[in-house]
Short mmCIF file of C-alpha atoms in Angstrom, two decimals:
data_model
loop_
_atom_site.label_atom_id
_atom_site.label_comp_id
_atom_site.label_asym_id
_atom_site.label_seq_id
_atom_site.Cartn_x
_atom_site.Cartn_y
_atom_site.Cartn_z
CA MET A 1 -29.77 -12.98 2.57
CA ILE A 2 -28.25 -16.34 3.50
CA ASP A 3 -28.90 -19.41 1.33
CA LYS A 4 -28.16 -22.45 3.49
CA ASN A 5 -28.66 -24.74 0.48
CA SER A 6 -25.96 -22.98 -1.52
CA PRO A 7 -22.58 -24.69 -2.09
CA ILE A 8 -21.03 -21.41 -0.90
CA PRO A 9 -20.24 -21.70 2.84
CA VAL A 10 -22.64 -19.81 5.08
CA TYR A 11 -19.85 -17.93 6.88
CA TYR A 12 -18.55 -16.68 3.50
CA GLN A 13 -22.01 -15.48 2.42
CA LEU A 14 -22.31 -13.67 5.74
CA LYS A 15 -18.85 -12.14 5.38
CA GLU A 16 -19.65 -10.84 1.88
CA ASP A 17 -22.98 -9.39 3.04
CA ILE A 18 -21.28 -7.51 5.88
CA LYS A 19 -18.74 -6.12 3.39
CA LYS A 20 -21.60 -5.09 1.10
CA LYS A 21 -23.36 -3.25 3.94
CA ILE A 22 -20.15 -1.42 4.82
CA LYS A 23 -19.72 -0.41 1.17
CA LEU A 24 -23.32 0.84 1.03
CA GLY A 25 -22.81 2.87 4.21
CA VAL A 26 -25.12 0.87 6.48
CA TRP A 27 -22.12 0.76 8.84
CA LYS A 28 -19.72 3.65 8.35
CA VAL A 29 -16.04 3.95 9.25
CA GLY A 30 -15.66 4.19 13.03
CA GLN A 31 -19.13 2.82 13.76
CA THR A 32 -19.85 -0.43 15.56
CA ILE A 33 -21.58 -3.18 13.65
CA ASP A 34 -24.35 -5.26 15.25
CA SER A 35 -23.37 -7.53 18.14
CA GLU A 36 -22.82 -11.26 17.61
CA ARG A 37 -26.22 -11.94 19.18
CA GLU A 38 -27.98 -9.45 16.91
CA LEU A 39 -26.23 -10.77 13.80
CA SER A 40 -27.07 -14.33 14.79
CA GLU A 41 -30.75 -13.45 15.17
CA ASN A 42 -30.92 -11.31 12.01
CA TYR A 43 -29.21 -13.84 9.76
CA GLY A 44 -30.56 -16.96 11.42
CA VAL A 45 -27.13 -18.57 11.84
CA SER A 46 -25.08 -19.73 14.81
CA ARG A 47 -22.80 -17.42 16.78
CA MET A 48 -19.88 -19.67 15.83
CA THR A 49 -20.56 -18.87 12.16
CA ILE A 50 -20.75 -15.18 13.04
CA ARG A 51 -17.39 -15.36 14.82
CA GLN A 52 -15.76 -17.06 11.84
CA ALA A 53 -16.98 -14.39 9.40
CA ILE A 54 -16.04 -11.51 11.69
CA GLY A 55 -12.66 -13.11 12.45
CA GLU A 56 -11.75 -13.16 8.77
CA LEU A 57 -12.90 -9.55 8.31
CA VAL A 58 -10.69 -8.54 11.24
CA GLN A 59 -7.73 -10.36 9.63
CA GLU A 60 -8.41 -8.53 6.37
CA GLY A 61 -8.34 -5.16 8.17
CA ILE A 62 -12.00 -4.38 7.43
CA LEU A 63 -13.15 -4.67 11.05
CA ILE A 64 -11.43 -4.23 14.40
CA ARG A 65 -12.48 -5.61 17.77
CA GLU A 66 -12.17 -3.53 20.93
CA LYS A 67 -12.63 -5.45 24.15
CA GLY A 68 -15.68 -4.31 26.09
CA LYS A 69 -16.74 -1.90 23.32
CA GLY A 70 -17.65 -3.95 20.25
CA THR A 71 -16.56 -4.47 16.66
CA PHE A 72 -15.86 -1.37 14.58
CA VAL A 73 -15.49 -0.63 10.88
CA CYS A 74 -11.89 0.26 10.04
CA GLU A 75 -10.77 2.97 7.68
CA PRO A 76 -9.94 1.38 4.31
CA LYS A 77 -6.22 0.84 3.73
CA VAL A 78 -4.11 0.55 0.63
CA LYS A 79 -2.69 -2.97 0.58
CA GLN A 80 0.38 -3.99 -1.41
CA GLU A 81 0.84 -7.74 -1.78
CA ASP A 82 2.80 -8.13 -5.00
CA MET A 83 5.39 -6.38 -7.11
CA MET A 84 3.38 -3.56 -8.69
CA SER A 85 3.45 0.20 -8.96
CA PHE A 86 1.52 2.38 -6.53
CA SER A 87 -0.69 3.45 -9.44
CA GLU A 88 -1.56 -0.19 -10.17
CA ILE A 89 -2.35 -0.87 -6.51
CA ILE A 90 -4.79 2.03 -6.29
CA LYS A 91 -6.42 1.11 -9.60
CA LYS A 92 -6.90 -2.44 -8.31
CA THR A 93 -8.55 -1.22 -5.09
CA GLY A 94 -10.81 1.26 -6.88
CA GLY A 95 -9.41 4.34 -5.15
CA ILE A 96 -8.92 7.75 -6.77
CA LEU A 97 -5.20 8.53 -7.07
CA LYS A 98 -3.68 11.98 -7.48
CA THR A 99 0.05 12.57 -7.75
CA LYS A 100 1.78 15.87 -6.99
CA VAL A 101 5.36 16.32 -8.19
CA VAL A 102 7.12 18.23 -5.41
CA GLU A 103 10.57 18.16 -7.01
CA PHE A 104 12.00 16.99 -10.35
CA CYS A 105 15.63 17.82 -10.98
CA THR A 106 19.09 16.43 -11.77
CA VAL A 107 21.54 15.89 -8.93
CA GLU A 108 24.94 14.39 -8.33
CA PRO A 109 24.65 10.90 -6.81
CA PRO A 110 24.29 11.15 -3.01
CA GLU A 111 27.15 9.52 -1.13
CA HIS A 112 25.11 6.44 -0.17
CA LEU A 113 24.23 5.77 -3.82
CA LYS A 114 27.60 6.24 -5.51
CA ASP A 115 28.46 2.55 -5.42
CA LEU A 116 25.13 1.59 -6.95
CA PHE A 117 25.08 4.35 -9.55
CA PRO A 118 28.54 5.23 -10.99
CA PHE A 119 27.05 8.05 -13.07
CA ASP A 120 27.56 11.81 -13.13
CA LYS A 121 23.90 12.72 -12.83
CA LEU A 122 20.71 11.21 -11.44
CA TYR A 123 17.13 12.31 -11.74
CA LYS A 124 15.60 13.02 -8.35
CA ILE A 125 11.81 12.62 -8.38
CA ASN A 126 9.95 13.66 -5.22
CA ARG A 127 6.21 12.94 -5.33
CA LEU A 128 3.22 12.99 -2.99
CA ARG A 129 0.64 10.24 -3.59
CA GLU A 130 -2.89 11.16 -2.59
CA VAL A 131 -5.68 8.58 -2.39
CA ASP A 132 -9.29 9.71 -2.03
CA ASP A 133 -8.14 13.21 -0.98
CA GLN A 134 -5.67 12.01 1.68
CA ILE A 135 -1.89 12.00 1.30
CA ILE A 136 -0.78 8.39 1.77
CA ALA A 137 2.85 8.46 0.66
CA ASN A 138 5.86 10.63 -0.01
CA GLU A 139 8.09 8.91 -2.56
CA ILE A 140 11.60 9.98 -3.55
CA VAL A 141 13.10 8.14 -6.53
CA TYR A 142 16.66 8.29 -7.87
CA ILE A 143 17.32 7.02 -11.40
CA PRO A 144 20.34 7.58 -13.68
CA CYS A 145 19.71 10.23 -16.34
CA ASP A 146 21.54 7.93 -18.78
CA TYR A 147 18.71 5.39 -18.40
CA CYS A 148 15.97 7.78 -19.42
CA GLY A 149 14.69 9.50 -22.48
CA TYR A 150 12.63 12.66 -22.24
CA MET A 151 10.65 13.11 -19.03
CA ASP A 152 8.71 16.04 -17.63
CA GLU A 153 6.59 16.73 -14.55
CA ASP A 154 3.31 16.06 -16.35
CA MET A 155 4.47 12.54 -17.26
CA LEU A 156 5.47 11.90 -13.65
CA GLU A 157 1.91 12.40 -12.45
CA GLY A 158 1.28 8.91 -13.81
CA SER A 159 3.02 5.57 -13.26
CA LEU A 160 6.83 5.61 -13.24
CA PHE A 161 6.74 1.89 -14.09
CA LYS A 162 4.78 2.70 -17.26
CA ILE A 163 7.27 5.41 -18.27
CA LEU A 164 10.18 3.00 -17.84
CA GLU A 165 8.36 0.28 -19.76
CA ASP A 166 7.91 2.76 -22.62
CA PHE A 167 11.67 3.37 -22.49
CA GLY A 168 12.13 -0.37 -23.05
CA TYR A 169 12.98 -1.49 -19.51
CA SER A 170 11.66 -4.66 -17.91
CA VAL A 171 11.41 -4.74 -14.11
CA ASP A 172 12.51 -8.08 -12.66
CA HIS A 173 12.18 -7.69 -8.89
CA SER A 174 12.54 -5.34 -5.96
CA GLU A 175 14.39 -5.62 -2.63
CA SER A 176 13.09 -3.50 0.23
CA GLU A 177 14.07 -2.59 3.77
CA VAL A 178 11.17 -1.50 5.96
CA SER A 179 11.26 0.29 9.31
CA ALA A 180 8.83 2.14 11.57
CA ILE A 181 9.64 5.78 12.26
CA LEU A 182 8.27 8.48 14.54
CA ILE A 183 6.38 11.35 13.01
CA ASP A 184 7.90 14.81 13.45
CA ASP A 185 6.85 18.34 12.50
CA ASN A 186 8.28 17.95 9.00
CA TYR A 187 6.25 14.82 8.28
CA LYS A 188 3.13 16.37 9.81
CA LYS A 189 3.52 19.18 7.31
CA ILE A 190 4.05 16.73 4.42
CA PHE A 191 1.01 14.63 5.32
CA LYS A 192 -1.08 17.67 6.30
CA THR A 193 -2.00 16.38 9.73
CA LYS A 194 -1.70 17.47 13.34
CA LYS A 195 -2.07 13.92 14.64
CA ASP A 196 0.72 11.58 15.75
CA ILE A 197 0.06 9.06 12.99
CA PRO A 198 2.23 5.93 12.53
CA LEU A 199 4.67 5.93 9.60
CA LEU A 200 6.56 3.30 7.62
CA LYS A 201 9.86 4.04 5.91
CA THR A 202 10.97 1.90 2.97
CA TYR A 203 14.24 1.80 1.06
CA SER A 204 13.82 -0.18 -2.16
CA ARG A 205 16.16 -1.25 -4.94
CA THR A 206 14.32 -2.13 -8.14
CA PHE A 207 16.22 -4.39 -10.54
CA MET A 208 16.10 -4.89 -14.29
CA ASP A 209 16.12 -8.40 -15.74
CA ASN A 210 19.90 -8.09 -16.27
CA LYS A 211 20.19 -7.80 -12.45
CA LYS A 212 21.28 -4.16 -12.56
CA VAL A 213 19.57 -1.63 -10.30
CA LEU A 214 17.13 0.46 -12.32
CA PHE A 215 16.14 2.93 -9.62
CA ILE A 216 16.21 3.55 -5.88
CA GLU A 217 13.09 4.56 -3.99
CA GLU A 218 13.05 6.06 -0.50
CA SER A 219 9.46 6.39 0.67
CA ILE A 220 7.39 7.25 3.72
CA TYR A 221 3.89 5.78 4.07
CA ARG A 222 1.07 6.36 6.52
CA SER A 223 0.82 2.90 8.07
CA ASP A 224 -2.72 3.64 9.28
CA LYS A 225 -3.65 3.85 5.57
CA TYR A 226 -1.18 1.49 3.93
CA ILE A 227 -0.37 -2.19 4.43
CA LEU A 228 2.77 -3.80 3.04
CA GLN A 229 2.24 -7.55 3.03
CA VAL A 230 5.39 -9.68 2.89
CA ASN A 231 5.07 -13.29 1.74
CA ILE A 232 7.93 -15.55 2.83
CA SER A 233 8.35 -19.11 1.63
CA ARG A 234 10.99 -21.73 2.28
CA ARG A 235 12.63 -23.03 -0.88
CA GLU A 236 13.04 -26.77 -0.91
CA GLY A 237 16.58 -27.90 -0.31
CA LYS A 238 17.79 -24.54 0.98
CA LEU A 239 17.54 -25.36 4.68
CA ARG A 240 19.55 -28.09 6.35
#
């Protein structure tokens, strides 16, 4: 299983083999994997190498350590790292995505959006995003009717980004505000759960390449199933 003569680092080979065993169901979600001692004996490598491999799997959200209990397999999570649609993210991770359109109608711009959208009518698109038979997100999108051609509910079961691209729009970037919120009875009903699961609320403005706002998205995600990774870099010359 481990080729110590390979140019691929031993810890990386070990890490990939553990991931493979999890995928094959040798260790299922919620189960403990073998102890460091057992892994060291089975693979014929040092415990330091074991710790390095497990440490990276913990950082990636594949495993979780519980003091005094062991190392457990985590439930898989949807991870967003870059600017892409939810449909693209799920396709990339290999999950099975279903979208249910809860509401599709025209509305007058809500008070908090009137400055951004000086239009008479907006489309309001309320969708549930289900991954592998579990509801992960409730997304509500507002977009000016003047920006869109023909749309119907069947189209909205796919990628909104793709629809807008077909209308000739090019998405430049998105700005998001993220906050943690407490689950209440309404959200328990939406996510079909009785548990007190953690939730993330996002408010996003998606811009066209002419710097105008294309649409607003107000979404709620299960943060036990979804990871939003934010990459921050310092631009040279900006700090003094």
